[in-house]
Coordinates of C-alpha atoms and ligand atoms in Angstrom, one line a residue:
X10 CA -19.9 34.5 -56.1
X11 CA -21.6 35.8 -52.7
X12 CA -21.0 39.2 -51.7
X13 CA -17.5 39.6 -50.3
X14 CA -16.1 41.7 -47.6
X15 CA -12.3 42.6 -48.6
X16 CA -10.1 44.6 -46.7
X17 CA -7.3 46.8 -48.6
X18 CA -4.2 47.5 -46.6
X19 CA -2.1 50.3 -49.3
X20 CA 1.3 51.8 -48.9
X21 CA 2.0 54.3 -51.2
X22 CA 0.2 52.9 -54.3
X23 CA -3.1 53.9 -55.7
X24 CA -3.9 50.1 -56.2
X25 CA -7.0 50.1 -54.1
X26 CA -8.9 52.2 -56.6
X27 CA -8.0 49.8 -59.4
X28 CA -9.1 47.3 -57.1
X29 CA -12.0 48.3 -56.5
X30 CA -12.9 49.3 -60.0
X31 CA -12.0 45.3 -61.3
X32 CA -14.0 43.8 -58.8
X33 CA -17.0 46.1 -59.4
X34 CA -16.5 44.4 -62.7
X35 CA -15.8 40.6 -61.3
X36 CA -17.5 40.3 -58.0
X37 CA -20.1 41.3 -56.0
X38 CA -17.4 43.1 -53.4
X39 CA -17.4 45.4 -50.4
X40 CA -14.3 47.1 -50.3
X41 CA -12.6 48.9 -47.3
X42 CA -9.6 50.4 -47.4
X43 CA -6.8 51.5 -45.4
X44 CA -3.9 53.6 -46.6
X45 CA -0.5 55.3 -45.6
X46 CA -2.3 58.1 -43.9
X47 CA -4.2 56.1 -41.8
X48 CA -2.5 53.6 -38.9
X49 CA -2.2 49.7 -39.7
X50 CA -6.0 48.4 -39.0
X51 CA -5.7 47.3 -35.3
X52 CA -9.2 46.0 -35.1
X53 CA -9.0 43.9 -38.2
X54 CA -10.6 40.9 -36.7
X55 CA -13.3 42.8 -35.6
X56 CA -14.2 43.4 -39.0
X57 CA -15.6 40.5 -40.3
X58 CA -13.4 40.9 -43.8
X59 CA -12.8 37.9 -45.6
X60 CA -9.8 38.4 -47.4
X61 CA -7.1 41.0 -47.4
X62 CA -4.8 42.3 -50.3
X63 CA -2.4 44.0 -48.6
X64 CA 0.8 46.0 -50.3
X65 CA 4.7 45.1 -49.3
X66 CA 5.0 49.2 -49.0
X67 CA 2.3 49.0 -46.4
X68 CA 3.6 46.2 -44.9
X69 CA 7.0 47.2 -45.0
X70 CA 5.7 50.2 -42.4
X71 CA 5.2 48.2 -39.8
X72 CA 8.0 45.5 -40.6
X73 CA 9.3 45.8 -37.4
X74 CA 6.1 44.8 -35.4
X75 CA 4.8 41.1 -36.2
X76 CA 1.6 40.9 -34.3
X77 CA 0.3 44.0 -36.5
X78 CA 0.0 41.0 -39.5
X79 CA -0.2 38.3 -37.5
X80 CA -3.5 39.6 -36.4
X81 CA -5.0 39.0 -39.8
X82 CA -4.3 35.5 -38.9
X83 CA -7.7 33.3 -40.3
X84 CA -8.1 35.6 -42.9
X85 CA -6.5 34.6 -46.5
X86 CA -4.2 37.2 -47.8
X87 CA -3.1 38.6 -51.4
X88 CA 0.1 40.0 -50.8
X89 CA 0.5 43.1 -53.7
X90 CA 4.1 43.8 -54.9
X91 CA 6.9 41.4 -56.2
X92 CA 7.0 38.0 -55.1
X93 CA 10.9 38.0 -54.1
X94 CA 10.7 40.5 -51.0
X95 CA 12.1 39.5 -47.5
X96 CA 9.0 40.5 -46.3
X97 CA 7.1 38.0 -46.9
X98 CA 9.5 35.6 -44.7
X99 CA 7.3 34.8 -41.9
X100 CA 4.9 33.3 -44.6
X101 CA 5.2 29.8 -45.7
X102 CA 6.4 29.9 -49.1
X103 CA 2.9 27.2 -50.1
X104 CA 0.9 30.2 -48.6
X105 CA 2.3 32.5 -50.5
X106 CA -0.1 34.3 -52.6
X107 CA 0.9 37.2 -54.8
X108 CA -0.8 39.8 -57.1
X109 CA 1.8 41.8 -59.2
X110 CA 1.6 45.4 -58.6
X111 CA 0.7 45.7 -62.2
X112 CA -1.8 43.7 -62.3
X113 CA -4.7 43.7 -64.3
X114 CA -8.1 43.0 -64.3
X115 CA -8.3 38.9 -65.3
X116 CA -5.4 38.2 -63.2
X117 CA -6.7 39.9 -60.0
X118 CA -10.1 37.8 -60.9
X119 CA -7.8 35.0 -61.3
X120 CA -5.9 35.2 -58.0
X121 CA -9.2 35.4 -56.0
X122 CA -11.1 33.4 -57.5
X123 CA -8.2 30.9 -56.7
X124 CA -7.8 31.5 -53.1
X125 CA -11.4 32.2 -52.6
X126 CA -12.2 28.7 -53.8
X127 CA -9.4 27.3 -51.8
X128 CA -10.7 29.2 -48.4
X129 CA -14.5 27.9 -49.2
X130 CA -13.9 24.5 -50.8
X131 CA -15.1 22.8 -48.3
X132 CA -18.4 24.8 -47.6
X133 CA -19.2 24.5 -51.5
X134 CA -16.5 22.6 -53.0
X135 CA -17.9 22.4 -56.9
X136 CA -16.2 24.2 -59.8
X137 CA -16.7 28.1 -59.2
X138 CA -19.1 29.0 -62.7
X139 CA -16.3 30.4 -65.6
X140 CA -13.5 28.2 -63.5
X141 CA -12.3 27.2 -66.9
X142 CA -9.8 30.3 -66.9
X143 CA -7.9 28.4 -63.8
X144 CA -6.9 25.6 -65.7
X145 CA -5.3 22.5 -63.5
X146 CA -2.2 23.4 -65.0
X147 CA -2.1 26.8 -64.0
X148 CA -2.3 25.7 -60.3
X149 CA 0.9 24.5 -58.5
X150 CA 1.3 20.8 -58.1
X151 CA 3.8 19.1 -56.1
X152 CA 5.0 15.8 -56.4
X153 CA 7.3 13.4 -54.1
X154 CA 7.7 10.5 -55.9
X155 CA 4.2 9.1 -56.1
X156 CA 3.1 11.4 -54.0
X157 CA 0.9 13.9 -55.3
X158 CA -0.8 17.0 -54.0
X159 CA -1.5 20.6 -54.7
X160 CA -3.7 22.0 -52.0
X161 CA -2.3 25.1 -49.7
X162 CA -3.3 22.5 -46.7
X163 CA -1.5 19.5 -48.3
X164 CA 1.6 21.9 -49.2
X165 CA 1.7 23.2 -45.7
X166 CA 1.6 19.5 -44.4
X167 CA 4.6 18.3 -46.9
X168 CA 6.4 21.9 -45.6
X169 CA 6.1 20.4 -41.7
X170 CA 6.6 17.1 -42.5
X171 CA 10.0 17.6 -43.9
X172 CA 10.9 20.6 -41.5
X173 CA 10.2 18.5 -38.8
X174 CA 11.4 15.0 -40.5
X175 CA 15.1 16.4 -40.2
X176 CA 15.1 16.7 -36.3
X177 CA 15.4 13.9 -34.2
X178 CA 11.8 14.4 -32.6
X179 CA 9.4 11.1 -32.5
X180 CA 6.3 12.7 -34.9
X181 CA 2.7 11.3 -34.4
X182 CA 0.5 11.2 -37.9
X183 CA -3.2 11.5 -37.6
X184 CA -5.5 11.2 -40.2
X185 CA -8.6 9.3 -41.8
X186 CA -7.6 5.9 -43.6
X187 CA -6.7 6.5 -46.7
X188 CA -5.2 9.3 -46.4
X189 CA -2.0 8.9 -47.5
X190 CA -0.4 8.2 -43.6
X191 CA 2.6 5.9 -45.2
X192 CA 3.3 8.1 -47.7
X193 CA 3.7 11.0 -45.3
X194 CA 5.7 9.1 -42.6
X195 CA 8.3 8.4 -45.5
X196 CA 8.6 11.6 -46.4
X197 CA 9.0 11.8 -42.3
X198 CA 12.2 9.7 -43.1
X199 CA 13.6 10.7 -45.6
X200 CA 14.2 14.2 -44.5
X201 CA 16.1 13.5 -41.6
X202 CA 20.2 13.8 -42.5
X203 CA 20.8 10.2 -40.8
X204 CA 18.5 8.1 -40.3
X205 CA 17.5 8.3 -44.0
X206 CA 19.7 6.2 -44.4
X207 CA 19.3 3.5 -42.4
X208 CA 15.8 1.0 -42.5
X209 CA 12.2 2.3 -42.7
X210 CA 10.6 -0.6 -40.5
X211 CA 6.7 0.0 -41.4
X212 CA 4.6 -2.4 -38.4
X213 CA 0.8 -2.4 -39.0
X214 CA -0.1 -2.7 -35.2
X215 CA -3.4 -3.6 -35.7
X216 CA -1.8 -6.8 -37.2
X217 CA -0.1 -8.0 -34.6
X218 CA -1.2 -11.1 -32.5
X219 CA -1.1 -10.5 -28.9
X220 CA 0.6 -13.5 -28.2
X221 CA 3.4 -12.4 -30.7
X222 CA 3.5 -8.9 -29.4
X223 CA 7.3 -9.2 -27.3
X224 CA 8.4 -11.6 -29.5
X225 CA 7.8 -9.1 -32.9
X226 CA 8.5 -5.7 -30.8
X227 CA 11.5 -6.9 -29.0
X228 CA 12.9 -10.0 -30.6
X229 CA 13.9 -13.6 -29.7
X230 CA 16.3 -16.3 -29.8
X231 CA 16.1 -19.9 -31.4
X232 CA 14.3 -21.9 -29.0
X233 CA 13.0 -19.2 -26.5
X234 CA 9.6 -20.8 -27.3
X235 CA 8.0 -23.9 -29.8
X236 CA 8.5 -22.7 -33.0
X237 CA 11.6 -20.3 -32.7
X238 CA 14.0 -22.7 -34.5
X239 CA 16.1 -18.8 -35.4
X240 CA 16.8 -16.1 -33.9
X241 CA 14.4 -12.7 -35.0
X242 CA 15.9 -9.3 -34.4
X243 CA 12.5 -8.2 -33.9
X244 CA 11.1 -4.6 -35.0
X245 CA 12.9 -2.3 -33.0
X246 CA 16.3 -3.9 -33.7
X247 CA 15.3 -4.0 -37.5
X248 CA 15.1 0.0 -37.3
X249 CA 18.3 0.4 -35.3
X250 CA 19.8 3.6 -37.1
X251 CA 16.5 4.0 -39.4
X252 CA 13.2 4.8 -39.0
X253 CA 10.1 2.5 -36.8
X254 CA 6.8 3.4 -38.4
X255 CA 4.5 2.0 -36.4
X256 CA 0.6 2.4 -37.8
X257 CA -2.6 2.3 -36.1
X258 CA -0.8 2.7 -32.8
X259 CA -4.2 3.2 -31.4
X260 CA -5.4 -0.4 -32.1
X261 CA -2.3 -1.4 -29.4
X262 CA -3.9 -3.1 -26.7
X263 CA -3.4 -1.2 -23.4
X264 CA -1.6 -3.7 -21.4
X265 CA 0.9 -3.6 -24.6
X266 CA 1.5 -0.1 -24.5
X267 CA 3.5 0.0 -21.5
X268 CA 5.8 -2.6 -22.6
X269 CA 6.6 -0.5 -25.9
X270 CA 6.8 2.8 -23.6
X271 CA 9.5 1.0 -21.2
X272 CA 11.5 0.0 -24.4
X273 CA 11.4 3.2 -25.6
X274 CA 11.9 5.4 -22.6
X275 CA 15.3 2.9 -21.4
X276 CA 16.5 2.6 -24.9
X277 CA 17.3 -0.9 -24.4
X278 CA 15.2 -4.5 -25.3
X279 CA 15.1 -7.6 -23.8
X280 CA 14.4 -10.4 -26.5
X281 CA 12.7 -13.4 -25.5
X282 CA 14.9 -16.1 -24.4
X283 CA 18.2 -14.0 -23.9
X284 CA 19.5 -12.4 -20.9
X285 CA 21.3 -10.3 -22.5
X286 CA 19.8 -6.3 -23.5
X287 CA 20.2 -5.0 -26.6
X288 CA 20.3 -0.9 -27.1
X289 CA 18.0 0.3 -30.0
X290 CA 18.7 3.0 -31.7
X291 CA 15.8 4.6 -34.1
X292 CA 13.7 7.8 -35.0
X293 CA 9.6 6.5 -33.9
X294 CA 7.0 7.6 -36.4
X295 CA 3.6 6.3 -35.5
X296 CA 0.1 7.3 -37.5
X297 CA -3.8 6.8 -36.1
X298 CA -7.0 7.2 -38.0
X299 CA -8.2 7.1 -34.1
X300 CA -9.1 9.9 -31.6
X301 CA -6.0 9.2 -29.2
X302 CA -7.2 11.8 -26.8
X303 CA -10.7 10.4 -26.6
X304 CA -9.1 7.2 -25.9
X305 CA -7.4 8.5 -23.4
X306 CA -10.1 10.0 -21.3
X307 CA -12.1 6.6 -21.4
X308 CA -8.8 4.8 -20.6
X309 CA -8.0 2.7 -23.4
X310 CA -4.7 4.5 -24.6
X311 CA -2.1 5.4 -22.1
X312 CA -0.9 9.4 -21.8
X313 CA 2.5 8.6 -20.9
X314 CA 2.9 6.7 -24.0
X315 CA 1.1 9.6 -26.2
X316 CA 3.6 11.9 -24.4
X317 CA 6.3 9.9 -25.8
X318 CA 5.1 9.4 -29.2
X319 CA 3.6 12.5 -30.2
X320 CA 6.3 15.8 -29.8
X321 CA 5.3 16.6 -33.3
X322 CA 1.8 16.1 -34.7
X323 CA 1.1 16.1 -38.3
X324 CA -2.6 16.3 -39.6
X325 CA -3.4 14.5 -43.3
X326 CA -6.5 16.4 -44.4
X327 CA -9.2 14.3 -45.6
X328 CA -9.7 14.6 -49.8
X329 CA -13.0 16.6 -48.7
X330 CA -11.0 19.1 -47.1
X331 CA -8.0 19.2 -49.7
X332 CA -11.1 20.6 -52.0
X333 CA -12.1 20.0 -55.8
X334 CA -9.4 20.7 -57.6
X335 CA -7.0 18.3 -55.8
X336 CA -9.5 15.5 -56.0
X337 CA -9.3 16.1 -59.6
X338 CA -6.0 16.1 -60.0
X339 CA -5.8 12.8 -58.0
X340 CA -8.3 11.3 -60.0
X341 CA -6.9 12.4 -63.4
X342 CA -3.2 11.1 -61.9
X343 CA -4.9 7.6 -60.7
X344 CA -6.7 7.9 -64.2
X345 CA -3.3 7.7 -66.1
X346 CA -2.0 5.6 -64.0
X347 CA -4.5 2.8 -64.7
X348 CA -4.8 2.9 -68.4
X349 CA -0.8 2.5 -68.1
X350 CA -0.8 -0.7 -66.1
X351 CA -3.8 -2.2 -67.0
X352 CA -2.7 -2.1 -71.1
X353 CA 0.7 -2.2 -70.2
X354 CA 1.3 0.6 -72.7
X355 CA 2.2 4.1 -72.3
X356 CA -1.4 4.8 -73.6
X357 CA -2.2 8.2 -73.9
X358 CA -5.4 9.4 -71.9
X359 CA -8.3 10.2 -73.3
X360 CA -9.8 13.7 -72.8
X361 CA -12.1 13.7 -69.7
X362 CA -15.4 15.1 -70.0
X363 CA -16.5 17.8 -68.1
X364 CA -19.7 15.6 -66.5
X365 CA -17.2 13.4 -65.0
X366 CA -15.2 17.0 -63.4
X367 CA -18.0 18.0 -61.6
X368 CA -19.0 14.5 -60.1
X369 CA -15.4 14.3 -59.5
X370 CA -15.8 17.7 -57.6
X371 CA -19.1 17.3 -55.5
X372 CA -18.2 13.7 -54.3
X373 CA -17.2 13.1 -50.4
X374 CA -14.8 10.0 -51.4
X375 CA -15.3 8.9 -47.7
X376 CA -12.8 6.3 -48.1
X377 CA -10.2 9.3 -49.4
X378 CA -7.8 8.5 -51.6
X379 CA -7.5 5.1 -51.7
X380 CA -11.6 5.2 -52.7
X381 CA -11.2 8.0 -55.3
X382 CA -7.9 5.4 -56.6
X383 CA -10.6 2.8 -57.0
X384 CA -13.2 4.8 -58.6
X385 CA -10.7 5.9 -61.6
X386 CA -9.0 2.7 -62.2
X387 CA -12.7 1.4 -62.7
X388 CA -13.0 4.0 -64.8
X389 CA -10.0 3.4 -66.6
X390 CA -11.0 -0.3 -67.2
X391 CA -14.1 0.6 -68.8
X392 CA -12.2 2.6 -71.1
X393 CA -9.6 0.0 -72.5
X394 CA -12.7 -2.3 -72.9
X395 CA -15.3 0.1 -74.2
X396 CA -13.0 2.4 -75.8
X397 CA -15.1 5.2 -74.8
X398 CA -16.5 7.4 -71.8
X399 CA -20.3 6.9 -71.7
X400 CA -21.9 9.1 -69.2
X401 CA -25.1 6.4 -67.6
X402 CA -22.8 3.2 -67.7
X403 CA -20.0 5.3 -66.2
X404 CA -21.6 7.0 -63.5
X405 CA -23.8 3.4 -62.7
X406 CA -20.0 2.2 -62.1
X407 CA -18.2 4.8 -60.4
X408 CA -21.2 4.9 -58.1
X409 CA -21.8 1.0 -57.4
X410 CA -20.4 0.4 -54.1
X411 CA -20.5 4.2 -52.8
X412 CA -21.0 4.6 -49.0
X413 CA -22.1 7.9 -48.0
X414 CA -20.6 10.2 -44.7
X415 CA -23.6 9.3 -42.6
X416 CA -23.1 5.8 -42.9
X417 CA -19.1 6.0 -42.6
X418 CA -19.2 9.3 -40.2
X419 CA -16.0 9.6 -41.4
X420 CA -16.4 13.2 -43.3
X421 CA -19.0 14.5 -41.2
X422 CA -17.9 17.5 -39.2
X423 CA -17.8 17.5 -35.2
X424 CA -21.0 17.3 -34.1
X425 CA -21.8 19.2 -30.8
X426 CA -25.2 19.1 -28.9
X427 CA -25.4 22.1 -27.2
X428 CA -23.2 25.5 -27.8
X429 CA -21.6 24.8 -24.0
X430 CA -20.6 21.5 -25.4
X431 CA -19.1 23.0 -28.3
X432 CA -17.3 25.7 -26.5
X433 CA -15.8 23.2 -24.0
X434 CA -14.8 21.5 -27.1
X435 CA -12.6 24.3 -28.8
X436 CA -11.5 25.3 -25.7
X437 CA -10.2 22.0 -25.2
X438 CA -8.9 21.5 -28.3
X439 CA -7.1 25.3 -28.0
X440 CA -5.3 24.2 -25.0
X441 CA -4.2 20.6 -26.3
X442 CA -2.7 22.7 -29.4
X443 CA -1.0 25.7 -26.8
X444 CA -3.4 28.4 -29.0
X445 CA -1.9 27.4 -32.2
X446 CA -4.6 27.8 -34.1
X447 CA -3.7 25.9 -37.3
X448 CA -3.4 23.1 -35.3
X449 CA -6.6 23.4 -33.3
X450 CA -8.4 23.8 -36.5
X451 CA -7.1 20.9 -37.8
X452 CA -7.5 19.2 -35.0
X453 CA -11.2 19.9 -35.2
X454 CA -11.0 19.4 -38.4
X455 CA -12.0 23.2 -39.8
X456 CA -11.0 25.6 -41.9
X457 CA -8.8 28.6 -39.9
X458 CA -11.6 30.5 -40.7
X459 CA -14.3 28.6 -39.3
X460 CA -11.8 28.4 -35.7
X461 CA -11.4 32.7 -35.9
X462 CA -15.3 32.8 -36.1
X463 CA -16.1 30.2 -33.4
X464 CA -13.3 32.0 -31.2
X465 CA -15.1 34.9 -31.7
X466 CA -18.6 33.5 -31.0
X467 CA -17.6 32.1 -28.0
X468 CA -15.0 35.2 -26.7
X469 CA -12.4 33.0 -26.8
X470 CA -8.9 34.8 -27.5
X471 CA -5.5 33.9 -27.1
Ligands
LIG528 N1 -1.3 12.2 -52.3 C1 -1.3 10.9 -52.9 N2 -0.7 10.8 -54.1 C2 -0.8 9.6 -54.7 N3 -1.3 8.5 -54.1 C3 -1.8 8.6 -52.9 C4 -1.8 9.8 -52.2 N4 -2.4 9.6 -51.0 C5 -2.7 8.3 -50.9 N5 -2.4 7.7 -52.0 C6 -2.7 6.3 -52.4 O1 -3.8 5.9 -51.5 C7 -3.4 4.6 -50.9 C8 -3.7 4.8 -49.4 O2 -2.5 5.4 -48.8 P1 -2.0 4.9 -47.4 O3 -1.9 3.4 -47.3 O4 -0.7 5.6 -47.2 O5 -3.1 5.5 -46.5 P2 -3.3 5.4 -45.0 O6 -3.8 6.7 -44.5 O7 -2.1 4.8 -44.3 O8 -4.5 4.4 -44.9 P3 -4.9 3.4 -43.7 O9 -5.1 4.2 -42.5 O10 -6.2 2.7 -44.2 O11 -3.7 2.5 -43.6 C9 -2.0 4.3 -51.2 O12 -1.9 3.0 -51.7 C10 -1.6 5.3 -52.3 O13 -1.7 4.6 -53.6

């Protein structure tokens, strides 16, 4: 582990001393520390710290003023004291990290080692050395239905995506392909207390042809045109009291969009062939692996329509950015999975050996999930046939067909020519995201971190 900078915010405890004496032992730390005698660290930012334990008795002090901690904003925190307290409620509970006040030695190692990897996965992303006391197990694991996750990023995303699922608000989805956009614009669905009910209408629009476009959108009746010998509801009728996912709204053509935003904007459809207008009735959820707001600058996506379509955005990480341990916990789930349907058998897996964990760690997967699905069912196929894990045949097939980031771009991070560039950039971005700056890190697709430093570089502040 580098040398660390970590800031120690105490109430009434005498923690920081034991803290300081384990990490003498476990890391190569510089400890600062603030106690009750002293006021709550105003300048925290300033400090360059990167991570904080702070105690609930400390906290508790300034309770009452929620700038004083928001401050420490971009800085990952170990809360000290019990897990339960009220205090902790303007922190997501997937955010929540917390070190009993009687902790000990290996679990304080334990705890940062954990969030420490988490904050730098995607600087270093490998197994930190002597990871094997954090066993996959150990970590928390979600799953909705299929859907399977574990990083703080990926929790945060299921958190919004079902906070915001339940109010009627149209939610825009961005993220690489692959992903995972479906699977999040379901769980979009599903969480809202009526339309859950009603259809999920999933429309690819990249698929569409442009000759079909009014007739698929909006509908028509039997002989309207050659061909129509029945009448077809169309999409947005097929939603009426669900949910319209429509994906890759980016690849709409332009002179489309407008038709979509008139439908959407009246509430009412005109199929082809009738006279009549129909009302529609649906919650719009619509994804893009494309840079909308690029698109809208060089005039190929309309800002009225991304007005309409995009009152809530949610960001998919890309697997690079989820970080090792949720790739491997992907890859040992798609593992599974595959021996299962391939035998047909509820065969158990095999152990996996620890060569494949660390290629498993240090691979980009530039094709995300759906790539690192594909590497581990071929994997898994090798297995039933060869009934064993070599480590040259294996690694000669999980690697045939890999495409690295240059050639795909698609895990490279923003590249900026000249520091103005780049400060016009976050600036940019900033604004578009009203200084939220989880958003405006995700948006540029860094860590919080990286965004606090940049603002900092450039003396930006909100
Ligand atoms: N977190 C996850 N847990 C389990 N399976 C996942 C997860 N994320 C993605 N997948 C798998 O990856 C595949 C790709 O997911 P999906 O089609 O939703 O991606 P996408 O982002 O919509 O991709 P595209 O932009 O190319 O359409 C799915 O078939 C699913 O099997």
């Amino acid at each position: 582990m580098n040398m660390i900078r970590v800031l120690v915010w105490e109430g009434q405890h005498d923690f920081a001393k034991r803290l300081e004496r384990c990490l003498s032992q476990h890391a190569d730390a510089e400890v600062i520390r603030y106690d009750d005698e002293v006021d709550h660290p105003s300048s925290m930012e300033a400090m360059d710290v990167d991570i904080v334990f702070i105690s609930t008795t400390a906290l508790r002090r300034y309770e009452k003023n929620h700038l004083a901690w928001k401050r420490i904003e971009g800085v990952p925190v170990i809360w000290v004291g019990s897990g339960e307290q009220s205090i902790y409620a303007t922190t997501p509970l997937s955010e929540r990290v917390v070190l009993p006040a009687y902790f000990n030695c290996a679990s304080l190692s334990a705890v940062l080692k954990h969030t420490l990897h988490t904050v730098t996965q995607g600087a270093t992303d490998r197994p930190l050395p002597g990871d094997d006391a954090i066993s996959l197990t150990e970590l928390p694991m979600a799953k909705d239905g299929d859907f399977v996750y574990q990083s703080p990023c990926m929790h945060r995303l299921v958190g919004n995506a079902r906070l915001y699922g339940a109010l009627s608000v149209n939610v825009l989805i961005r993220g690489a392909s692959g992903t995972g956009k479906e699977y999040v614009a379901r769980l979009v669905a599903d969480s809202h207390p009526e339309y859950r009910s009603g259809p999920f209408v999933p429309v690819n629009c990249a698929a569409i042809p442009d000759a079909l476009f009014e007739s698929l959108f909006f509908g028509h009746v039997r002989g309207a045109f050659t061909g129509a010998v029945r009448d077809h509801p169309g999409f947005l009728r097929e939603a009426n009291n669900g949910t319209l996912y429509l994906d890759e709204i980016g690849d709409l053509p332009f002179y489309q969009q407008v038709k979509l935003l008139r439908a959407l904007e009246d509430g009412v459809i005109h199929p082809v062939g009738s006279n009549e207008t129909m009302r529609i009735n649906f919650r719009l959820v619509t994804a893009t692996n494309r840079p909308l707001i690029n698109m809208i600058r060089e005039g190929t996506f309309r800002l009225d329509l991304y007005h309409r379509i995009s009152v809530v955005e949610l960001y998919i990480p890309t697997l690079q950015e989820r970080g090792g341990d949720e790739k491997w916990l992907l890859f040992t789930h798609a593992f599974r999975l595959a021996l299962e349907k391939f035998s047909g058998d509820d065969i158990a897996s095999p152990e996996l050996p620890g060569w494949l964990k660390d290629w498993v760690y240090t691979s980009q997967f530039p094709g995300n999930v759906r790539e690192l699905f594909n590497r581990a069912a071929r994997l898994a196929a090798f297995y039933l046939g060869h009934g064993v894990l070599e480590q040259t045949e294996c690694m000669h097939l999980l690697r045939a067909g890999e495409i690295d980031c240059e050639t795909t771009g698609v895990c490279a991070p923003p590249d900026f020519s000249t520091r103005a560039e780049e400060r016009s950039q976050v600036l940019d971005a900033l604004e578009k995201n009203q200084w939220r700056r989880l958003e405006t890190a995700e948006a540029l697709g860094w860590s919080r971190k990286t965004l606090w430093l940049k603002m900092k570089k450039y003396g930006l502040s909100g």
